[in-house]
Coordinates of C-alpha atoms and ligand atoms in Angstrom, one line a residue:
M1347 CA 7.6 19.9 -11.8
K1348 CA 7.3 17.3 -14.7
I1349 CA 6.0 13.8 -15.1
V1350 CA 9.0 11.5 -16.0
D1351 CA 7.4 8.1 -15.8
A1352 CA 3.9 6.6 -16.1
K1353 CA 3.8 2.9 -15.1
V1354 CA 0.7 0.6 -15.3
I1355 CA 0.8 -2.1 -12.6
I1356 CA -1.5 -5.1 -12.9
T1357 CA -1.7 -7.3 -9.8
S1358 CA -4.1 -9.8 -8.4
P1359 CA -3.9 -10.1 -4.6
G1360 CA -7.3 -11.8 -4.2
R1361 CA -8.7 -10.0 -7.3
N1362 CA -7.3 -8.1 -10.3
F1363 CA -6.3 -4.4 -9.9
V1364 CA -4.9 -1.9 -12.4
T1365 CA -2.9 0.8 -10.8
L1366 CA -1.2 3.8 -12.4
K1367 CA 2.0 5.1 -10.8
L1368 CA 3.2 8.5 -12.0
T1369 CA 6.7 9.6 -11.1
T1370 CA 7.9 13.2 -11.2
D1371 CA 11.3 14.8 -11.7
S1372 CA 11.1 15.9 -8.1
G1373 CA 10.9 12.3 -6.9
I1374 CA 7.3 12.6 -5.8
T1375 CA 5.1 9.7 -7.0
G1376 CA 1.3 9.5 -7.3
L1377 CA -1.1 6.5 -7.5
G1378 CA -4.4 6.1 -9.3
D1379 CA -6.9 3.2 -9.6
G1380 CA -7.9 2.1 -13.1
T1381 CA -9.6 -1.2 -12.2
L1382 CA -12.8 -2.0 -14.2
N1383 CA -14.2 -5.4 -13.1
G1384 CA -13.8 -8.0 -15.9
R1385 CA -12.3 -5.4 -18.3
E1386 CA -9.1 -4.7 -16.4
L1387 CA -6.8 -5.3 -19.4
A1388 CA -8.8 -2.9 -21.6
V1389 CA -8.1 0.0 -19.2
A1390 CA -4.5 -1.1 -18.7
S1391 CA -4.0 -0.9 -22.5
Y1392 CA -5.9 2.4 -22.8
L1393 CA -3.5 3.8 -20.1
S1394 CA -0.2 2.4 -21.4
E1395 CA -0.9 2.7 -25.2
H1396 CA -2.9 5.9 -25.4
I1397 CA -2.3 8.0 -22.2
A1398 CA 1.1 7.3 -20.7
P1399 CA 3.0 8.7 -23.7
L1400 CA 0.9 11.9 -23.5
L1401 CA 1.7 12.5 -19.8
I1402 CA 5.5 12.4 -20.0
G1403 CA 6.9 16.0 -19.7
R1404 CA 3.6 17.5 -18.5
D1405 CA 3.3 19.5 -15.3
P1406 CA 1.3 17.3 -12.9
R1407 CA 0.2 20.4 -11.0
R1408 CA -2.2 21.3 -13.9
I1409 CA -4.8 18.8 -12.9
E1410 CA -7.9 20.4 -14.5
D1411 CA -6.0 21.1 -17.8
I1412 CA -4.8 17.5 -18.0
W1413 CA -8.4 16.3 -17.3
Q1414 CA -9.8 18.5 -20.1
Y1415 CA -7.0 17.4 -22.4
L1416 CA -7.7 13.7 -21.9
Y1417 CA -11.5 14.0 -22.0
H1418 CA -12.0 16.5 -24.9
G1419 CA -8.7 15.7 -26.7
A1420 CA -9.7 12.0 -27.3
Y1421 CA -12.8 13.1 -29.3
W1422 CA -14.4 9.8 -28.2
R1423 CA -15.8 10.9 -24.9
R1424 CA -17.1 9.0 -21.8
G1425 CA -17.6 5.2 -21.5
P1426 CA -16.4 3.1 -18.6
V1427 CA -13.0 2.2 -20.2
T1428 CA -12.0 5.8 -21.1
M1429 CA -13.3 7.3 -17.9
S1430 CA -11.7 4.6 -15.6
A1431 CA -8.4 5.5 -17.3
I1432 CA -8.9 9.2 -16.8
S1433 CA -9.9 8.5 -13.2
A1434 CA -6.6 6.8 -12.6
V1435 CA -4.7 9.7 -14.0
D1436 CA -6.7 12.3 -12.0
M1437 CA -6.3 10.4 -8.7
A1438 CA -2.5 10.1 -9.2
L1439 CA -2.3 13.9 -9.9
W1440 CA -4.2 14.8 -6.8
D1441 CA -1.9 12.4 -4.8
I1442 CA 1.2 14.2 -6.2
K1443 CA -0.3 17.6 -5.4
G1444 CA -1.1 16.6 -1.8
K1445 CA 2.3 15.2 -1.3
S1446 CA 4.0 18.3 -2.8
F1447 CA 2.2 20.4 -0.1
G1448 CA 2.7 17.8 2.6
A1449 CA -1.1 17.7 3.1
P1450 CA -3.9 15.1 2.7
V1451 CA -5.9 15.9 -0.4
H1452 CA -9.0 16.8 1.6
E1453 CA -7.2 19.8 3.0
L1454 CA -6.7 21.1 -0.6
L1455 CA -10.4 20.6 -1.4
G1456 CA -11.6 23.0 1.3
G1457 CA -11.0 20.8 4.4
A1458 CA -13.2 18.3 6.1
C1459 CA -17.0 19.0 6.5
R1460 CA -17.3 16.1 9.0
D1461 CA -15.4 14.1 11.5
G1462 CA -15.8 10.7 9.9
V1463 CA -17.3 9.0 6.8
L1464 CA -20.4 6.9 7.5
V1465 CA -20.1 3.6 5.8
Y1466 CA -22.2 0.6 5.1
G1467 CA -21.1 -3.1 5.0
H1468 CA -22.5 -6.0 3.1
A1469 CA -24.5 -8.7 5.0
N1470 CA -25.5 -11.7 2.9
G1471 CA -27.3 -14.9 3.8
S1472 CA -28.7 -17.9 2.0
D1473 CA -32.1 -17.3 3.7
I1474 CA -33.8 -14.7 5.9
P1475 CA -32.6 -16.1 9.3
D1476 CA -29.0 -16.3 7.9
T1477 CA -29.2 -12.8 6.5
I1478 CA -30.5 -11.4 9.8
A1479 CA -27.6 -13.1 11.6
A1480 CA -25.1 -11.6 9.1
V1481 CA -26.6 -8.1 9.7
Q1482 CA -26.2 -8.6 13.5
N1483 CA -22.6 -9.7 12.9
Y1484 CA -21.9 -6.3 11.2
L1485 CA -23.7 -4.4 14.0
G1486 CA -21.4 -6.3 16.5
M1487 CA -18.4 -4.9 14.6
G1488 CA -19.7 -1.3 15.1
Y1489 CA -21.4 -0.7 11.8
R1490 CA -24.4 1.7 11.8
A1491 CA -25.5 0.9 8.3
V1492 CA -25.8 -2.5 6.6
R1493 CA -26.8 -3.6 3.2
A1494 CA -28.8 -6.9 3.3
Q1495 CA -29.1 -9.4 0.4
T1496 CA -30.7 -12.8 0.8
G1497 CA -30.9 -16.0 -1.2
V1498 CA -34.2 -16.6 -3.1
P1499 CA -36.1 -19.8 -2.6
G1500 CA -36.2 -21.7 -5.9
L1501 CA -33.0 -20.0 -7.3
T1502 CA -29.5 -21.3 -6.9
G1503 CA -26.4 -19.0 -6.8
V1504 CA -28.0 -15.6 -6.4
Y1505 CA -25.3 -12.9 -7.2
G1506 CA -23.5 -11.6 -4.2
V1507 CA -25.1 -14.0 -1.7
G1508 CA -23.4 -16.6 0.5
R1509 CA -19.8 -16.1 -0.7
G1510 CA -18.1 -15.5 2.7
D1511 CA -18.8 -13.5 5.8
L1512 CA -16.6 -10.5 5.6
F1513 CA -14.8 -10.7 2.3
Y1514 CA -16.5 -11.7 -0.9
E1515 CA -15.4 -11.1 -4.5
P1516 CA -18.2 -10.5 -7.0
A1517 CA -16.1 -11.8 -9.9
A1518 CA -15.3 -15.5 -10.3
K1519 CA -12.2 -16.9 -11.9
G1520 CA -12.5 -18.1 -15.5
W1521 CA -15.0 -17.0 -18.2
P1522 CA -18.3 -15.6 -17.0
S1523 CA -20.6 -18.2 -15.3
E1524 CA -24.4 -18.0 -16.0
E1525 CA -27.0 -17.7 -13.3
T1526 CA -30.7 -18.3 -13.4
W1527 CA -32.9 -15.4 -12.3
S1528 CA -36.6 -14.8 -11.6
T1529 CA -37.6 -11.3 -10.5
E1530 CA -41.0 -12.7 -9.4
K1531 CA -39.3 -15.2 -7.0
Y1532 CA -37.1 -12.5 -5.7
L1533 CA -40.0 -10.2 -5.0
N1534 CA -41.6 -13.0 -3.0
V1535 CA -38.9 -12.8 -0.3
V1536 CA -37.5 -9.2 -0.1
P1537 CA -40.4 -7.5 1.8
D1538 CA -40.4 -10.3 4.4
L1539 CA -36.6 -9.9 4.8
F1540 CA -36.8 -6.2 5.6
N1541 CA -39.9 -6.4 7.8
Q1542 CA -38.3 -9.0 9.9
L1543 CA -35.0 -7.2 9.9
R1544 CA -36.5 -3.9 11.1
D1545 CA -38.3 -5.8 13.9
T1546 CA -35.1 -7.4 15.0
V1547 CA -32.6 -4.5 14.8
G1548 CA -34.9 -1.7 15.9
P1549 CA -35.4 1.8 14.4
D1550 CA -31.9 3.2 14.5
V1551 CA -29.9 1.0 12.2
H1552 CA -29.6 2.1 8.6
L1553 CA -30.7 -0.7 6.3
L1554 CA -29.9 -0.8 2.5
H1555 CA -30.7 -3.1 -0.4
D1556 CA -29.4 -3.5 -3.9
G1557 CA -31.8 -4.6 -6.7
H1558 CA -28.9 -4.8 -9.3
H1559 CA -31.0 -3.3 -12.1
R1560 CA -33.3 -6.3 -12.4
M1561 CA -36.8 -4.9 -12.0
T1562 CA -39.2 -3.2 -14.3
P1563 CA -40.5 0.2 -13.2
N1564 CA -43.7 -1.4 -12.1
Q1565 CA -42.0 -4.1 -10.1
A1566 CA -39.7 -1.5 -8.5
A1567 CA -42.7 0.7 -7.6
W1568 CA -44.4 -2.3 -6.0
L1569 CA -41.3 -3.3 -4.0
G1570 CA -40.6 0.3 -2.9
Q1571 CA -44.2 0.5 -1.5
R1572 CA -43.8 -2.8 0.4
L1573 CA -40.6 -1.6 2.0
E1574 CA -41.9 1.8 3.2
D1575 CA -42.6 0.6 6.7
A1576 CA -39.1 -0.9 7.0
R1577 CA -37.8 2.7 6.4
L1578 CA -34.8 1.8 4.3
F1579 CA -31.8 4.2 4.0
W1580 CA -32.0 3.4 0.3
L1581 CA -33.1 0.9 -2.4
E1582 CA -30.4 0.7 -5.0
D1583 CA -30.4 0.1 -8.8
V1584 CA -34.0 -0.9 -9.1
T1585 CA -34.2 -0.7 -12.9
P1586 CA -31.6 -0.7 -15.7
A1587 CA -29.6 2.4 -15.0
E1588 CA -29.5 3.7 -18.6
H1589 CA -33.3 4.4 -18.5
Q1590 CA -33.3 7.6 -16.5
E1591 CA -37.0 8.1 -17.4
S1592 CA -38.0 4.8 -15.6
F1593 CA -37.4 6.6 -12.3
R1594 CA -40.3 9.0 -12.8
H1595 CA -42.8 6.1 -12.4
V1596 CA -40.9 4.6 -9.5
R1597 CA -40.6 8.0 -7.8
N1598 CA -44.3 8.8 -8.2
H1599 CA -45.3 5.5 -6.5
T1600 CA -43.0 5.2 -3.5
T1601 CA -41.4 7.2 -0.7
T1602 CA -38.6 4.6 -0.3
P1603 CA -35.3 6.5 -1.0
L1604 CA -33.7 5.6 -4.3
A1605 CA -30.0 5.3 -5.2
V1606 CA -28.3 4.6 -8.6
G1607 CA -25.1 5.3 -10.5
E1608 CA -22.3 2.8 -9.9
V1609 CA -22.3 2.1 -13.7
F1610 CA -22.4 5.8 -14.7
N1611 CA -19.3 7.6 -15.7
S1612 CA -20.3 11.2 -16.3
V1613 CA -22.8 13.8 -15.1
H1614 CA -24.6 13.4 -18.4
D1615 CA -25.7 9.9 -17.4
C1616 CA -27.6 11.3 -14.4
S1617 CA -28.6 14.8 -15.4
T1618 CA -32.3 14.0 -15.6
L1619 CA -32.2 11.9 -12.5
I1620 CA -30.7 14.7 -10.5
S1621 CA -32.3 17.8 -12.0
E1622 CA -35.8 16.2 -11.7
Q1623 CA -35.0 15.0 -8.2
L1624 CA -35.9 11.4 -9.2
I1625 CA -33.3 9.9 -6.9
D1626 CA -32.0 10.6 -3.4
Y1627 CA -28.4 9.3 -3.8
I1628 CA -26.0 9.3 -6.7
R1629 CA -23.4 6.5 -6.5
T1630 CA -20.9 7.4 -9.3
P1631 CA -17.5 7.2 -7.5
P1632 CA -14.2 8.9 -8.4
A1633 CA -13.0 5.6 -9.9
R1634 CA -15.7 6.0 -12.7
A1635 CA -16.4 9.7 -12.9
G1636 CA -12.9 10.8 -14.0
G1637 CA -11.3 10.8 -10.6
I1638 CA -11.7 13.4 -7.8
T1639 CA -12.2 16.1 -10.4
G1640 CA -15.1 14.4 -12.1
A1641 CA -16.7 13.1 -8.9
R1642 CA -16.7 16.6 -7.4
K1643 CA -18.4 18.0 -10.5
I1644 CA -21.2 15.4 -10.2
A1645 CA -21.5 16.1 -6.4
A1646 CA -21.7 19.8 -6.9
F1647 CA -24.5 19.4 -9.5
A1648 CA -26.3 17.1 -7.1
E1649 CA -25.9 19.5 -4.3
V1650 CA -27.9 22.1 -6.2
Y1651 CA -30.9 19.7 -6.3
G1652 CA -30.6 18.3 -2.8
V1653 CA -29.4 14.9 -4.0
K1654 CA -26.7 13.3 -1.8
T1655 CA -23.8 11.0 -2.6
G1656 CA -23.3 7.3 -1.8
F1657 CA -20.2 6.3 -3.7
H1658 CA -19.7 2.7 -4.9
G1659 CA -17.0 1.0 -2.8
A1660 CA -17.1 -2.7 -3.6
T1661 CA -14.0 -4.9 -3.5
D1662 CA -13.3 -4.3 -7.2
L1663 CA -12.4 -0.7 -6.4
S1664 CA -8.9 -0.8 -5.0
P1665 CA -7.7 0.8 -1.7
V1666 CA -6.4 3.6 -4.0
A1667 CA -10.0 4.3 -5.2
M1668 CA -11.3 4.0 -1.6
A1669 CA -8.7 6.6 -0.4
A1670 CA -9.7 8.9 -3.2
A1671 CA -13.4 8.5 -2.5
L1672 CA -12.9 9.3 1.2
Q1673 CA -11.1 12.6 0.4
V1674 CA -14.2 13.6 -1.6
D1675 CA -16.6 12.3 1.0
L1676 CA -15.0 14.4 3.7
T1677 CA -15.2 17.6 1.8
I1678 CA -18.7 17.8 0.1
P1679 CA -21.7 19.2 2.0
N1680 CA -24.1 16.7 0.3
F1681 CA -22.3 13.5 1.4
G1682 CA -24.8 10.7 2.2
I1683 CA -22.9 7.4 2.9
Q1684 CA -19.9 5.5 1.5
E1685 CA -20.0 1.8 0.6
Y1686 CA -17.3 -0.1 2.3
M1687 CA -16.7 -3.8 1.4
R1688 CA -13.5 -4.8 3.1
H1689 CA -10.6 -5.9 1.0
T1690 CA -8.8 -9.2 1.8
P1691 CA -5.6 -9.1 3.9
E1692 CA -3.6 -9.8 0.7
T1693 CA -5.0 -6.7 -1.0
D1694 CA -4.4 -4.6 2.1
A1695 CA -0.8 -5.8 2.2
V1696 CA -0.1 -4.8 -1.4
F1697 CA -1.8 -1.4 -0.8
P1698 CA -0.9 -0.2 2.7
H1699 CA -3.1 2.8 3.5
S1700 CA -3.8 5.4 6.2
Y1701 CA -7.6 5.1 6.3
H1702 CA -9.2 3.0 9.0
F1703 CA -12.6 1.9 10.4
A1704 CA -13.9 2.8 13.8
D1705 CA -17.4 2.9 15.2
G1706 CA -19.2 2.7 11.9
Y1707 CA -17.1 5.4 10.2
L1708 CA -14.0 5.4 8.0
H1709 CA -11.3 7.9 8.8
A1710 CA -9.0 9.1 6.0
G1711 CA -6.0 9.7 8.3
T1712 CA -3.5 12.5 8.0
A1713 CA -1.0 11.1 5.5
P1714 CA -0.1 13.5 2.7
G1715 CA -1.8 13.0 -0.7
L1716 CA -4.3 10.1 -0.9
G1717 CA -2.6 8.3 2.0
V1718 CA -2.1 5.0 0.1
D1719 CA 0.9 3.2 -1.3
I1720 CA 1.7 0.1 -3.4
D1721 CA 4.3 -2.5 -2.5
E1722 CA 5.5 -3.3 -6.0
T1723 CA 7.7 -6.2 -5.0
L1724 CA 4.7 -7.9 -3.2
A1725 CA 2.4 -7.0 -6.1
E1726 CA 4.7 -9.1 -8.5
N1727 CA 3.8 -12.2 -6.6
F1728 CA 0.1 -11.9 -7.7
P1729 CA -0.1 -12.1 -11.6
Y1730 CA -3.3 -11.3 -13.5
V1731 CA -6.0 -14.0 -13.4
P1732 CA -8.9 -13.8 -15.8
A1733 CA -12.1 -13.3 -13.7
Y1734 CA -15.6 -12.1 -14.6
L1735 CA -18.9 -11.2 -13.2
P1736 CA -21.7 -13.7 -13.9
V1737 CA -24.3 -13.3 -16.6
N1738 CA -28.0 -13.6 -15.8
R1739 CA -30.6 -15.6 -17.7
L1740 CA -34.3 -15.9 -16.9
E1741 CA -35.7 -19.4 -16.3
D1742 CA -36.6 -19.7 -20.0
G1743 CA -33.0 -18.9 -21.0
T1744 CA -33.4 -15.2 -22.0
V1745 CA -30.5 -13.0 -21.1
H1746 CA -31.6 -10.5 -18.3
P1747 CA -30.1 -7.3 -17.0
W1748 CA -28.6 -7.2 -13.5
Ligands
LIG2372 C1 -22.4 -2.9 -5.2 C2 -22.3 -3.5 -6.5 C3 -21.4 -4.6 -6.7 C4 -21.1 -4.7 -8.2 C5 -19.7 -4.9 -8.5 C6 -19.5 -4.8 -10.0 O1 -23.4 -2.2 -5.0 O2 -21.4 -3.0 -4.5 O3 -23.5 -3.7 -7.1 O4 -21.8 -5.8 -6.1 O5 -21.9 -5.6 -8.8 O6 -18.9 -4.0 -7.8 O7 -18.2 -4.8 -10.3
LIG2373 MG1 -24.7 -2.1 -6.5

């Protein structure tokens, strides 16, 4: 079998997506997601200028060899643009391999370790009562795990809050907007939110929260302690993710479970976090880690140290990335949870897929390969629209991480 075409498709059915479609001489095609929020065109260019010409004529069945060739062969290793591009290629190769055997990819990865993939949804509200109502709405839909984010008194436009009940898109059209942030004001409200939530929903619902890398290690330790009685499933991205050492301080001061890694793109970004057991969940998904091949290597390393996975699954990862994540989620022993932000009906129409939600779980379905397709004719109706995540500034104007 040989790859005869590598096409990069950019489409914006509700948000921008970059999809790689590989075609083989046997007629089998494979899809991979190369979407990188706000940097979509950089990955598209990396794929079409630097990778596509190298793939033509290659045997798509040699997945590991192609991974090594693209990763080591470039000399310039890692980084989100490079690794998102390699991720797209790797997913498309696994899709082709699955289809060539007539089997879903998870069957080729050792078969399913579980019957369904536990997912969490995103509940947002402008204040605590609104957020509690949003969580209850998710529970009504059958979710067993819900992430809760609330507006902060004294701040307008907190990221990810109050942008729609079921679908919200973190990026906004046009150049990046700027939001004002105060970690002190944020810390005034979060413990109350979770203490009230736990009292309302009872002991069995999994509650999660995302700190978006905005706290210092001391602030994170303080918040982790305050949340212990609310027994969170996890507290995510407490401090800037590139400071692996910060987690030692947080870990030493709180028993609240910690998650990080949606911005990582290799096992080297989290080797200290995992080997010192400073976190409970690693979140680097196939869409960032170099596809199914890269994500399985991180998961296997984490398994050795008792760290579980909780792959990023926001709306800026396409249904192709979600399908790839589910194939891995099903097959690894140390699976923890999968993030599941629902895509809009427009996105789902462009990317028909076999996975579906029932009773708090996602089910991958039995379609061969990844079980996801792209309607290229429909995709053409949605041209690229520049859109970016916001930038954070403190109240005095200083740029702040998030
Ligand atoms: C999450 C994330 C998102 C990201 C977004 C970036 O946990 O889902 O933090 O809200 O900010 O996916 O592209
Ligand atoms: Mg996050």
